[in-house]
Coordinates of N, CA and C and ligand atoms in Angstrom, one line a residue:
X208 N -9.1 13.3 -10.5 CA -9.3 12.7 -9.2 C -7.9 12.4 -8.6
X209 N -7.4 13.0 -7.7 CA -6.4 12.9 -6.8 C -6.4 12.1 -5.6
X210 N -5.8 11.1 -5.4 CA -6.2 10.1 -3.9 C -5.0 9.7 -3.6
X211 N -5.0 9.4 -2.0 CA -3.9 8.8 -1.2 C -4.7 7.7 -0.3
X212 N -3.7 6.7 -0.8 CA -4.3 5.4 -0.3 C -3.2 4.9 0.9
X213 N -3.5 4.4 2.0 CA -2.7 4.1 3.5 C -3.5 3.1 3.7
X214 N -1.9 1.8 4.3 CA -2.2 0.7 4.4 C -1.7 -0.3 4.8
X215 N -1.6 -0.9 6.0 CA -0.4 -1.6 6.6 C 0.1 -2.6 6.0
X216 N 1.3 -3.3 5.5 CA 1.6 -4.2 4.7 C 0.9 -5.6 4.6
X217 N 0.6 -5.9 4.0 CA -0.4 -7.3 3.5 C -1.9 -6.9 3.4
X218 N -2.2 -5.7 3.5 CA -3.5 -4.9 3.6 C -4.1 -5.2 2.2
X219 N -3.1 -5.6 1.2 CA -3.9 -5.4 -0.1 C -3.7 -4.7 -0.8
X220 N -3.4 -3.9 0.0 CA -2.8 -2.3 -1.2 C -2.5 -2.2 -2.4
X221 N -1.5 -2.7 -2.3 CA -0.9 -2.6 -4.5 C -1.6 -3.1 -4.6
X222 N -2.9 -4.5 -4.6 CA -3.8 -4.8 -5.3 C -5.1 -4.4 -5.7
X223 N -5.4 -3.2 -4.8 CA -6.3 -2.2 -4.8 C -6.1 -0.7 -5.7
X224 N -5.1 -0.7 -5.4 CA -4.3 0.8 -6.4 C -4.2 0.3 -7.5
X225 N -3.5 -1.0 -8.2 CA -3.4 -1.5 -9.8 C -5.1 -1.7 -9.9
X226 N -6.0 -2.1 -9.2 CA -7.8 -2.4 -9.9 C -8.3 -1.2 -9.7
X227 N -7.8 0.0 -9.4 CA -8.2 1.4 -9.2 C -8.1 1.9 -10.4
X228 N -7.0 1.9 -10.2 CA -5.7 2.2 -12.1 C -6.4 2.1 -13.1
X229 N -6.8 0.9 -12.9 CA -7.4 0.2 -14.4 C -8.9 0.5 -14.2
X230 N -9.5 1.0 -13.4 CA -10.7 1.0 -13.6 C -11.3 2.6 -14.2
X231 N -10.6 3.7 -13.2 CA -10.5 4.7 -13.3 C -9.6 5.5 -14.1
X232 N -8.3 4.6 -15.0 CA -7.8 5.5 -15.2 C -6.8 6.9 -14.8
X233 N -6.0 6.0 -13.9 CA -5.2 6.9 -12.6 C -3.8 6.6 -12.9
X234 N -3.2 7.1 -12.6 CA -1.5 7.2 -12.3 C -1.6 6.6 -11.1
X235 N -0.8 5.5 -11.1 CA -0.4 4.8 -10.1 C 0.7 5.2 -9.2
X236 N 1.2 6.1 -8.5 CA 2.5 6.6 -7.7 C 3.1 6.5 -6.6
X237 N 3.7 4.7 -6.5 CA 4.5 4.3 -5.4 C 5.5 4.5 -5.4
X238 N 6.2 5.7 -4.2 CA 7.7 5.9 -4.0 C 8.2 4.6 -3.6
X239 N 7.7 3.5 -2.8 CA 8.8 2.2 -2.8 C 9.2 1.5 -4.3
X240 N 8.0 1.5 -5.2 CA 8.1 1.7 -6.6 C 9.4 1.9 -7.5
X241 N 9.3 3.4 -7.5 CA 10.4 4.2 -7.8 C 11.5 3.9 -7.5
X242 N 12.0 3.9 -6.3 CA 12.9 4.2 -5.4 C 13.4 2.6 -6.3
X243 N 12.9 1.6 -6.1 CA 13.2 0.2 -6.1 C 14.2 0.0 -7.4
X244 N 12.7 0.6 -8.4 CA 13.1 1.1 -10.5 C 15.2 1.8 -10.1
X245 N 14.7 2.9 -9.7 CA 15.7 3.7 -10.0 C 17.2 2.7 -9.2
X246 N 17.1 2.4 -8.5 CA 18.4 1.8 -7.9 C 18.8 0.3 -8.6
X247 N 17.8 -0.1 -9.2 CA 18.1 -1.7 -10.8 C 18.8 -0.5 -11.6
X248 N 18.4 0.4 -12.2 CA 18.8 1.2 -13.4 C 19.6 1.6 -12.9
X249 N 20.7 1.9 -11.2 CA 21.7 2.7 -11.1 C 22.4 3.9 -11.3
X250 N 21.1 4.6 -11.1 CA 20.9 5.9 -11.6 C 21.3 7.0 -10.2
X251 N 22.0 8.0 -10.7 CA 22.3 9.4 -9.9 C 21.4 9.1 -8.2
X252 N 19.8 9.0 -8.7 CA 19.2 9.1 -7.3 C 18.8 7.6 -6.9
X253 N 18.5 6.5 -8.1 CA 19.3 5.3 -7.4 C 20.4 5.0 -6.5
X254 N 21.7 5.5 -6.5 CA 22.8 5.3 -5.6 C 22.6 6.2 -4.5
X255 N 21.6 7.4 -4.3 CA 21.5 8.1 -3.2 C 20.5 7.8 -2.8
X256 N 19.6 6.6 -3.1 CA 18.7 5.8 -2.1 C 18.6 4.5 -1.7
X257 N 19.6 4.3 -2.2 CA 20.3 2.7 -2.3 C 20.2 1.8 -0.7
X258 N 20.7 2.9 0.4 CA 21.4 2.3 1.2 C 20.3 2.2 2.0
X259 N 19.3 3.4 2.3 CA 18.0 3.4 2.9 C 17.4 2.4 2.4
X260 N 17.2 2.0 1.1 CA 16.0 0.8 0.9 C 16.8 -0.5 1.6
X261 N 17.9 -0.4 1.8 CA 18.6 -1.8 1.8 C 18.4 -2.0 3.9
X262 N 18.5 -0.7 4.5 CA 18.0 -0.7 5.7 C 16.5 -0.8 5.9
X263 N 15.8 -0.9 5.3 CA 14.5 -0.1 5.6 C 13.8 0.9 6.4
X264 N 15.3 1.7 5.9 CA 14.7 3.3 6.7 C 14.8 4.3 5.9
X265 N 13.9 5.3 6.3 CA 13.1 6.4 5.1 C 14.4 7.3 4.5
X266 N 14.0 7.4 3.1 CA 14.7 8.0 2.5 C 14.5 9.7 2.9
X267 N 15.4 10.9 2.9 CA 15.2 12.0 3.5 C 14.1 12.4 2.5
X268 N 13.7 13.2 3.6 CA 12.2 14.2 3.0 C 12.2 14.8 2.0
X269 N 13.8 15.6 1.4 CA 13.5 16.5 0.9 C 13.9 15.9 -0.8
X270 N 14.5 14.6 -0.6 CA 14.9 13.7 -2.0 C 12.9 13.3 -2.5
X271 N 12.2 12.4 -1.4 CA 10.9 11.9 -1.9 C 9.8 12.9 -2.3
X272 N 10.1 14.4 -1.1 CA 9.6 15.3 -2.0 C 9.7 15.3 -3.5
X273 N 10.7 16.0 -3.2 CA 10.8 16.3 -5.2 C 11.0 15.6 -6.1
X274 N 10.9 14.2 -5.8 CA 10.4 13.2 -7.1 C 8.7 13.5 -6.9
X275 N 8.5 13.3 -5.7 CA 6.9 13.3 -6.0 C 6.5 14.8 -6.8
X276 N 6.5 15.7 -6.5 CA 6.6 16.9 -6.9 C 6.9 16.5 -8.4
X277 N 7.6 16.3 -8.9 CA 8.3 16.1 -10.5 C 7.4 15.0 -11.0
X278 N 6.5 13.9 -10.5 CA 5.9 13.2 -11.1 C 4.5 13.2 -10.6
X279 N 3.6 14.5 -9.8 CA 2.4 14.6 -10.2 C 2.3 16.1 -11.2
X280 N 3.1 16.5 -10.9 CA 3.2 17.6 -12.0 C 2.2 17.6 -13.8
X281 N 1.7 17.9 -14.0 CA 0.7 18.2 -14.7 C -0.2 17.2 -15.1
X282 N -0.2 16.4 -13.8 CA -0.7 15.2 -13.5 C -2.1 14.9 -12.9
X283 N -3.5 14.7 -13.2 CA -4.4 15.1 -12.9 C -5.1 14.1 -11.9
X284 N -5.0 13.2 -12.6 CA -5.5 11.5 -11.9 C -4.6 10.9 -11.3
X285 N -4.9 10.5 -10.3 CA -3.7 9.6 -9.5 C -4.3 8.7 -8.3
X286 N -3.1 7.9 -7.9 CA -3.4 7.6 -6.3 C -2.0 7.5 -6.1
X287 N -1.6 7.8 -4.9 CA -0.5 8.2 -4.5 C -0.2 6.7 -3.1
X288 N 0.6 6.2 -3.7 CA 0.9 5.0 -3.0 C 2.2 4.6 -2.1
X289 N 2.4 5.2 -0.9 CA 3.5 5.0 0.4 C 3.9 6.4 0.6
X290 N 3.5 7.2 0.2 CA 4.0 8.8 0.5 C 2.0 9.6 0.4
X291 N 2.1 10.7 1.3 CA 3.0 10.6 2.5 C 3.5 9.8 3.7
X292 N 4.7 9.9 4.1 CA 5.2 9.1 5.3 C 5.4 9.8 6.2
X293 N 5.4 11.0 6.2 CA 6.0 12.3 7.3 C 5.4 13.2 7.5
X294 N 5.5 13.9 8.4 CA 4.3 15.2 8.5 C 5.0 16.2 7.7
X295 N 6.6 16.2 7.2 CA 7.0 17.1 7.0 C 6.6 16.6 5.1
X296 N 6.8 15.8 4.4 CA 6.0 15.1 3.2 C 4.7 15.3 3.1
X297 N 3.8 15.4 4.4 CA 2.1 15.4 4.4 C 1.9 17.2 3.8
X298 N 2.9 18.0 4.9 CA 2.2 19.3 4.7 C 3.3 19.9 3.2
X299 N 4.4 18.9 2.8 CA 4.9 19.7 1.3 C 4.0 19.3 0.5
X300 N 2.7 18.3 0.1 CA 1.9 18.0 -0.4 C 0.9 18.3 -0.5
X301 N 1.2 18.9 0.7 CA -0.5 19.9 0.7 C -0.5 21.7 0.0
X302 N 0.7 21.6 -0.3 CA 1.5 23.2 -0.9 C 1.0 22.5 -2.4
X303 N 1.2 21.6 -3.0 CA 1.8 21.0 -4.3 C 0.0 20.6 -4.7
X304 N -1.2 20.5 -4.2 CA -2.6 19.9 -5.0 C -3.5 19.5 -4.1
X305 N -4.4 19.5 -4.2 CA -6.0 19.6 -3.7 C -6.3 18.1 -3.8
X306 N -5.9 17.2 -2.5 CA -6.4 15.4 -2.4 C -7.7 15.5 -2.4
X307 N -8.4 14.9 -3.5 CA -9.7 14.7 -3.0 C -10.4 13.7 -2.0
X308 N -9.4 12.4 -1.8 CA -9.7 12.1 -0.8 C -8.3 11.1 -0.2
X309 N -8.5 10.3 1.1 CA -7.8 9.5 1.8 C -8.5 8.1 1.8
X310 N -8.2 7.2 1.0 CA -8.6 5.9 1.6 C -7.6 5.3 2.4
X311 N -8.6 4.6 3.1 CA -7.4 4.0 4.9 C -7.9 2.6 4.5
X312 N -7.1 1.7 4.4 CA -7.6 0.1 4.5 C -7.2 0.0 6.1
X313 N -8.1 -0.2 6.9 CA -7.8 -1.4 8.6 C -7.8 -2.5 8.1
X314 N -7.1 -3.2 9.1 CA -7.1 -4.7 9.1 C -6.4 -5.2 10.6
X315 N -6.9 -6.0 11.5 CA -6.2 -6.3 12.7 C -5.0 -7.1 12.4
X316 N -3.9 -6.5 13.1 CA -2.7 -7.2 13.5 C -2.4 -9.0 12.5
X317 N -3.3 -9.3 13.9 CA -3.2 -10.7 13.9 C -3.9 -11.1 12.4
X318 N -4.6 -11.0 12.0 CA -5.1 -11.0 10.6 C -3.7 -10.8 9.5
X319 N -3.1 -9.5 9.4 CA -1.6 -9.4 8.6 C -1.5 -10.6 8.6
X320 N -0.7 -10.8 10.0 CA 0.2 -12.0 10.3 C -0.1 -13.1 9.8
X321 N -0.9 -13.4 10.0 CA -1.5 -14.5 9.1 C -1.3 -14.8 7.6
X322 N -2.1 -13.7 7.4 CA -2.0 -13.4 5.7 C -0.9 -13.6 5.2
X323 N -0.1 -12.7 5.8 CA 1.5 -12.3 5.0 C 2.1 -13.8 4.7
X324 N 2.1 -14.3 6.5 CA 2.9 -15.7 6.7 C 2.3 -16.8 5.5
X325 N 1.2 -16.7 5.1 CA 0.5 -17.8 4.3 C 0.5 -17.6 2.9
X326 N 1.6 -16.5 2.5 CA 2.1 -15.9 1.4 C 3.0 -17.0 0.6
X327 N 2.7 -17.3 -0.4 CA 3.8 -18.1 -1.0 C 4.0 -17.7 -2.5
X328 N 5.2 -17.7 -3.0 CA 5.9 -17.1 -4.6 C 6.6 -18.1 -4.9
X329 N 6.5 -17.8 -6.7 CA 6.8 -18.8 -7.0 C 8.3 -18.8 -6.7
X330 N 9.4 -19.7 -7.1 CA 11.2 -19.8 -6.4 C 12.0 -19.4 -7.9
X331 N 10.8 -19.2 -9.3 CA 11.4 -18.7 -10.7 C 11.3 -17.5 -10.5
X332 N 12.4 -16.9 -10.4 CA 12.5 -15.2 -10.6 C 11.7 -14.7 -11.7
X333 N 12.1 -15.3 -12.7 CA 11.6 -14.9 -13.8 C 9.7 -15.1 -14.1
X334 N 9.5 -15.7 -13.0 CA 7.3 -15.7 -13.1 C 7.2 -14.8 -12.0
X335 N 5.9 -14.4 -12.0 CA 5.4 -13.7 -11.0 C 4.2 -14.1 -10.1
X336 N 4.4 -15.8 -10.0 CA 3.3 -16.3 -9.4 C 3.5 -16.4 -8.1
X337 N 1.7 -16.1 -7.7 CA 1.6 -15.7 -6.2 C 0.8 -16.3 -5.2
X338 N 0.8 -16.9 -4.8 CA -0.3 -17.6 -3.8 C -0.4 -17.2 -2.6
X339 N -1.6 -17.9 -1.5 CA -1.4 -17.6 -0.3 C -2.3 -19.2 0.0
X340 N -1.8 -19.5 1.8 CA -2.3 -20.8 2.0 C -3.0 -20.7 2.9
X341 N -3.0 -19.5 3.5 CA -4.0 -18.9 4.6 C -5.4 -19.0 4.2
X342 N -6.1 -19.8 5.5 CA -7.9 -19.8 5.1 C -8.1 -19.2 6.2
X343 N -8.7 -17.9 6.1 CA -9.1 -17.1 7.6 C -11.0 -16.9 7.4
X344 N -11.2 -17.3 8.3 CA -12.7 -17.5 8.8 C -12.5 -16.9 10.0
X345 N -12.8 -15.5 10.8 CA -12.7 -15.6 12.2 C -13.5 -14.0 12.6
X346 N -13.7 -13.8 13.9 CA -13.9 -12.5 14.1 C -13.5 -11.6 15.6
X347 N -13.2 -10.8 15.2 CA -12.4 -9.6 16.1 C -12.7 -8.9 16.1
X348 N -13.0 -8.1 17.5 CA -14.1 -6.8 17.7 C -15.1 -6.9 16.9
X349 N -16.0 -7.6 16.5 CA -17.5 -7.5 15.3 C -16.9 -7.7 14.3
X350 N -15.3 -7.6 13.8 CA -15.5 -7.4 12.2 C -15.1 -9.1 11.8
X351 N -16.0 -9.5 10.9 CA -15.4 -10.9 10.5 C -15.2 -10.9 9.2
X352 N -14.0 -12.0 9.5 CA -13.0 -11.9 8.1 C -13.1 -13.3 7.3
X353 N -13.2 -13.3 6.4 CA -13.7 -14.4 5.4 C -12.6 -14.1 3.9
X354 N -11.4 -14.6 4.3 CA -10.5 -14.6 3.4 C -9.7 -16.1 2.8
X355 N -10.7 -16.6 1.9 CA -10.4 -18.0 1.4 C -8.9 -18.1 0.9
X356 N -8.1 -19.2 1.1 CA -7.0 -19.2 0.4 C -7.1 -18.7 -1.2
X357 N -5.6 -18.9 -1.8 CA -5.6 -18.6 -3.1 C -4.2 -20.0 -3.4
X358 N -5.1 -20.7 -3.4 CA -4.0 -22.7 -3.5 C -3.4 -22.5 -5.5
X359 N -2.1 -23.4 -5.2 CA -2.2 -23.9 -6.8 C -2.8 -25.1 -6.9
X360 N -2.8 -25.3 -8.2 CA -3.5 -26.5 -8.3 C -3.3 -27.9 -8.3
X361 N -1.8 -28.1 -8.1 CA -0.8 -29.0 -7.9 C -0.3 -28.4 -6.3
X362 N -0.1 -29.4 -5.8 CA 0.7 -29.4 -4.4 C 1.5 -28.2 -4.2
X363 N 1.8 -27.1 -4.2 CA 2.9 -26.1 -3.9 C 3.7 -26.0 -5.0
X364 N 3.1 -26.7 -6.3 CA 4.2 -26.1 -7.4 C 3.2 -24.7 -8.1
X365 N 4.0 -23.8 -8.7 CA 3.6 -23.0 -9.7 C 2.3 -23.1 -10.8
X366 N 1.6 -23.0 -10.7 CA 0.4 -23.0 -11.8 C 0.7 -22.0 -13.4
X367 N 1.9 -21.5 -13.1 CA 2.4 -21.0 -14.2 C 3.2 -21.4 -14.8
X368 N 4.6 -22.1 -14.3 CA 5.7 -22.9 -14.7 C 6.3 -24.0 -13.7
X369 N 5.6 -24.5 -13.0 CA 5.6 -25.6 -12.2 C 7.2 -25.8 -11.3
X370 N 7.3 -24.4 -11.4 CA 8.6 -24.5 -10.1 C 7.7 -24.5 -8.7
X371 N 8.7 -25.0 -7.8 CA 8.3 -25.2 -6.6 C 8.1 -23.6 -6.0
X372 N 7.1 -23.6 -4.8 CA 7.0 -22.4 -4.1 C 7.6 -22.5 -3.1
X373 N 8.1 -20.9 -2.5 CA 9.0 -20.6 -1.3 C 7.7 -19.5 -0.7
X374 N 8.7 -19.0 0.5 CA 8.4 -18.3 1.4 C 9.0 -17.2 1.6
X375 N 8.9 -15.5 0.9 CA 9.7 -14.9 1.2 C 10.2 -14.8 2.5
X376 N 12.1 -14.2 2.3 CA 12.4 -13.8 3.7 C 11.6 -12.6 4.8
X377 N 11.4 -12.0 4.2 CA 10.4 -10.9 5.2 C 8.7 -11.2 5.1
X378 N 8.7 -12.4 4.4 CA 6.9 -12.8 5.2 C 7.3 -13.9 6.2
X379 N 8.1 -13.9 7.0 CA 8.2 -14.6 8.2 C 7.6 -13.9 9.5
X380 N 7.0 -14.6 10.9 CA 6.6 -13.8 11.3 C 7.2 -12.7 12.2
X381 N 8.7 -12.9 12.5 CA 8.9 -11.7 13.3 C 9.3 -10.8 12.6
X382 N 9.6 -11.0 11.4 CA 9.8 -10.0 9.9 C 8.7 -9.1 10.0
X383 N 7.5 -9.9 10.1 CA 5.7 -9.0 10.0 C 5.9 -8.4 11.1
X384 N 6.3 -8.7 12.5 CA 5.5 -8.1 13.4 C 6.4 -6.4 12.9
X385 N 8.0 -6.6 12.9 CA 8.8 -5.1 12.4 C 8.2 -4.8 11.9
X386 N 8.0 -5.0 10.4 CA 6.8 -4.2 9.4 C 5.7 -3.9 10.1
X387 N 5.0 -4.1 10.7 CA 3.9 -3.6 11.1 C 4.1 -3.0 12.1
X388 N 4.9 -3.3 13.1 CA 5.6 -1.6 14.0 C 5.7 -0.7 13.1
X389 N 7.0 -0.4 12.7 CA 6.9 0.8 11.8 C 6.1 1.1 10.8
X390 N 5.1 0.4 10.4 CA 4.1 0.9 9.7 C 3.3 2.0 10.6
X391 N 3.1 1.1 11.8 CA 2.3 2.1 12.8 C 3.0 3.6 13.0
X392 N 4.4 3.2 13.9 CA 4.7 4.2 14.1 C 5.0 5.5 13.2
X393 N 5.0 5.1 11.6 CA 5.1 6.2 10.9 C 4.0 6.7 10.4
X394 N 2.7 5.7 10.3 CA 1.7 6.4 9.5 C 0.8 7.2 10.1
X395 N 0.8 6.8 11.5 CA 0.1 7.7 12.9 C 0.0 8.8 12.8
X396 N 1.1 9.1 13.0 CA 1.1 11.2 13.1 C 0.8 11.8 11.7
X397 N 0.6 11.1 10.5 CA 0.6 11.2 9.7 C -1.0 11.2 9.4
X398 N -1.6 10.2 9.5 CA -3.3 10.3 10.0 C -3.8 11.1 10.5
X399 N -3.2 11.5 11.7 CA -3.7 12.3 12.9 C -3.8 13.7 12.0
X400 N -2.7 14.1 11.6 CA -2.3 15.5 10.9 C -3.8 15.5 10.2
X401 N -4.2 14.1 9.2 CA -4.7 14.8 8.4 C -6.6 14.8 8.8
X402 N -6.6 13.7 10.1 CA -7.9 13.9 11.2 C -7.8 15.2 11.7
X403 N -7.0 16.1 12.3 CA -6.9 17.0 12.9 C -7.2 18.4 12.1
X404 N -6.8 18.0 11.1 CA -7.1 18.6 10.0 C -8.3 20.2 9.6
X405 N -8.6 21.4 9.7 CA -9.5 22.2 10.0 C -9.8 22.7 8.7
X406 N -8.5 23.6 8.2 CA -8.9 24.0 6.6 C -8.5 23.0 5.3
X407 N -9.3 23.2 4.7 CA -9.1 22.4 3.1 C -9.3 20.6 3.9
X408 N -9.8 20.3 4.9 CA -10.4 18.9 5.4 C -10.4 18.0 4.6
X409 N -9.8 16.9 4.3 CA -9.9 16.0 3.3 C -10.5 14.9 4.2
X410 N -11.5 14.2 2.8 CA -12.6 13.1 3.6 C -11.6 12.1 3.6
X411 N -12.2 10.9 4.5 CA -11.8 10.1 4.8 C -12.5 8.7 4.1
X412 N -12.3 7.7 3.0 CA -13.1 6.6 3.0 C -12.3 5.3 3.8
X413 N -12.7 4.5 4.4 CA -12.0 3.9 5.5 C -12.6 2.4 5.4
X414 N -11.9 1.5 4.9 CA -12.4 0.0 4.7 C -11.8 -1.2 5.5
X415 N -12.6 -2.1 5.8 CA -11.7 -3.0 6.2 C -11.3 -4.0 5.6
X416 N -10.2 -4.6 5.7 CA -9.6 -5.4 4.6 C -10.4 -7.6 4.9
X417 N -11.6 -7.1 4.9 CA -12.1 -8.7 5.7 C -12.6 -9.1 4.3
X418 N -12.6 -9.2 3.5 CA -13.0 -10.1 2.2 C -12.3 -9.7 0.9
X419 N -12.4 -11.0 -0.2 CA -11.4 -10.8 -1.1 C -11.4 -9.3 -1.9
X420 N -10.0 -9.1 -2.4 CA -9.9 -7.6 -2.9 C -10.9 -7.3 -3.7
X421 N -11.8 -8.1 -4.6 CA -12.6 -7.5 -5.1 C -13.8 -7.1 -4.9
X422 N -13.9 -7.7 -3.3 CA -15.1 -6.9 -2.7 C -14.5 -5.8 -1.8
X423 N -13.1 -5.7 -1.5 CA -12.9 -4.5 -0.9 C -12.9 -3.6 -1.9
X424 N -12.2 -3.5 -2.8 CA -12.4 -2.6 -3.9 C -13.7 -2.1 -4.8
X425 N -14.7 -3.1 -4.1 CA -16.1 -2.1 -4.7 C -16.6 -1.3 -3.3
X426 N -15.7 -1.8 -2.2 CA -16.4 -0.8 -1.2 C -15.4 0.6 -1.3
X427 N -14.5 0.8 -2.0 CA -13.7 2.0 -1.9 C -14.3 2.6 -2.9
X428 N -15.0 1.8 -4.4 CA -15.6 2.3 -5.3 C -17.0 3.1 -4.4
X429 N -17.5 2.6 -3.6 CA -18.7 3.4 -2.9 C -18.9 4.3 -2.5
X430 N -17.4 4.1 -1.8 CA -16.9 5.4 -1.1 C -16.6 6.7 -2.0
X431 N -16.0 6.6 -3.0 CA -16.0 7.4 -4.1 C -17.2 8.3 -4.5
X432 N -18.0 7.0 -4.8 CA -19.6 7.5 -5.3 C -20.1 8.2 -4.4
X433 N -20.1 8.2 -2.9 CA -20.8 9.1 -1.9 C -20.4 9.9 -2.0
X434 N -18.9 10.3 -2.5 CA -18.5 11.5 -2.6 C -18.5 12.2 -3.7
X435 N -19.1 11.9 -4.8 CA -19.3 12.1 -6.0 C -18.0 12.4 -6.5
X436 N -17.3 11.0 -6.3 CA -15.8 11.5 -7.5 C -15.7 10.9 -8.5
X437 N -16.5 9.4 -8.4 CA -17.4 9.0 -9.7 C -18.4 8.5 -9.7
X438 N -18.8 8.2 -11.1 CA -20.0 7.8 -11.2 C -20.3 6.4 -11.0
Ligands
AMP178 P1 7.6 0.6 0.2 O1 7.6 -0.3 -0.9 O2 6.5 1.6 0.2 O3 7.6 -0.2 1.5 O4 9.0 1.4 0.2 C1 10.2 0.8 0.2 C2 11.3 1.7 0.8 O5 11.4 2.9 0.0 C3 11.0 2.2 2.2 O6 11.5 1.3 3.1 C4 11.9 3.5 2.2 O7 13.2 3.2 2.3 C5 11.6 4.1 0.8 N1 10.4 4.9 0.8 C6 9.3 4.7 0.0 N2 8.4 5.7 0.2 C7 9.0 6.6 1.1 C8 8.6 7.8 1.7 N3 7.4 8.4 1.4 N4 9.4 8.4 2.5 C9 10.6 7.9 2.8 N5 11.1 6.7 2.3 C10 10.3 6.1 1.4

């Protein structure tokens, strides 16, 4: 099973791709991932994508190509996580294996915003604890969103090592609204290509991100099953 998963930031995503992973047994394959790995380790193509992650602007086409290229290579199972980004990435990927499908997480704007902003981590580098303080009850265009906080259990300290929590710098909100521009602006033509799509048509499963991940992720699991890519 081969899948590409698209998804505006705070959508859920990496939390949906790691309970995919593990459910199905997939290669997990995030170029922000990589790119991140390789430039801690200081490596040849770490220093030649160094300066793009540090801007947050895309690394050239023809470098994320051929990592991707070099890491689904005899590679059967996957989900492919932040690539494609380009139509010139969409159509070298479509030379390189047969996607069996596209999952698209929606989720409205103002919803992110929310989310992201109500993000809180722990301030120990060294834990990986994660909260959010956002209680969203609401609805937009018909879809209603029912996304309970995720509190510690002590006042804003860590439930893992009782450091205090912060607020990342880029889950602020004019930080979200940039991310979520260029999320648009890049993943658009990138959609379109693959809606527009005539020969070798890849389906579409399309969720919205209104309840906690593990009900969105049995609706992607459905989607699967209609398509008979599992059981
Ligand atoms: P992400 O974690 O997916 O937001 O990726 C972090 C950074 O890695 C991006 O801001 C880009 O600099 C780079 N990057 C990741 N995936 C791609 C891609 N498919 N094309 C170009 N640059 C990418």
């Amino acid at each position: 099973m081969k899948l590409i998963i698209f998804g505006p930031p705070g959508s859920g995503k990496g939390t949906y791709s790691s309970r995919l992973k593990e459910r199905f047994n997939l290669e997990k394959i995030s170029t922000g991932d990589i790119f991140r790995e390789e430039v801690k380790k200081g490596s040849e193509l770490g220093k030649k994508v160094e300066e793009y992650l540090k801007k947050g602007e895309l690394v050239p086409d023809d470098i994320v190509i051929e990592v991707v290229k070099e890491r689904i290579k005899n590679c059967e199972r996957f989900i492919l996580d932040g690539f494609p980004r380009t139509l010139k990435q969409a159509k070298a990927l479509d030379k390189m294996v047969k996607i069996d499908a596209i999952i698209k997480i929606n989720a409205h704007s103002e919803i992110l915003i929310e989310k992201i902003s109500g993000r809180r981590i722990c301030s120990n580098p060294k834990c990986d604890g994660n909260y959010n303080i956002a209680d969203i009850h609401k609805t937009i265009d018909g879809i209603e969103y029912i996304l309970p906080p995720l509190l510690p259990k002590e006042d804003m300290k860590c439930d893992k090592c009782g450091s205090p929590l912060i607020q990342r710098d880029d889950d602020k909100p004019e930080v979200i609204k940039e991310r979520l521009r260029i999320y648009e602006e890049q993943s658009k033509p990138v959609l379109e290509y693959y809606k527009r799509k005539r020969k070798n048509k890849i389906p579409f499963i399309e969720v919205w991100m209104n309840r906690p991940p593990e009900q969105v992720v049995e609706k992607i699991i459905e989607g699967l099953k209609n398509l008979g890519l599992v059981r």
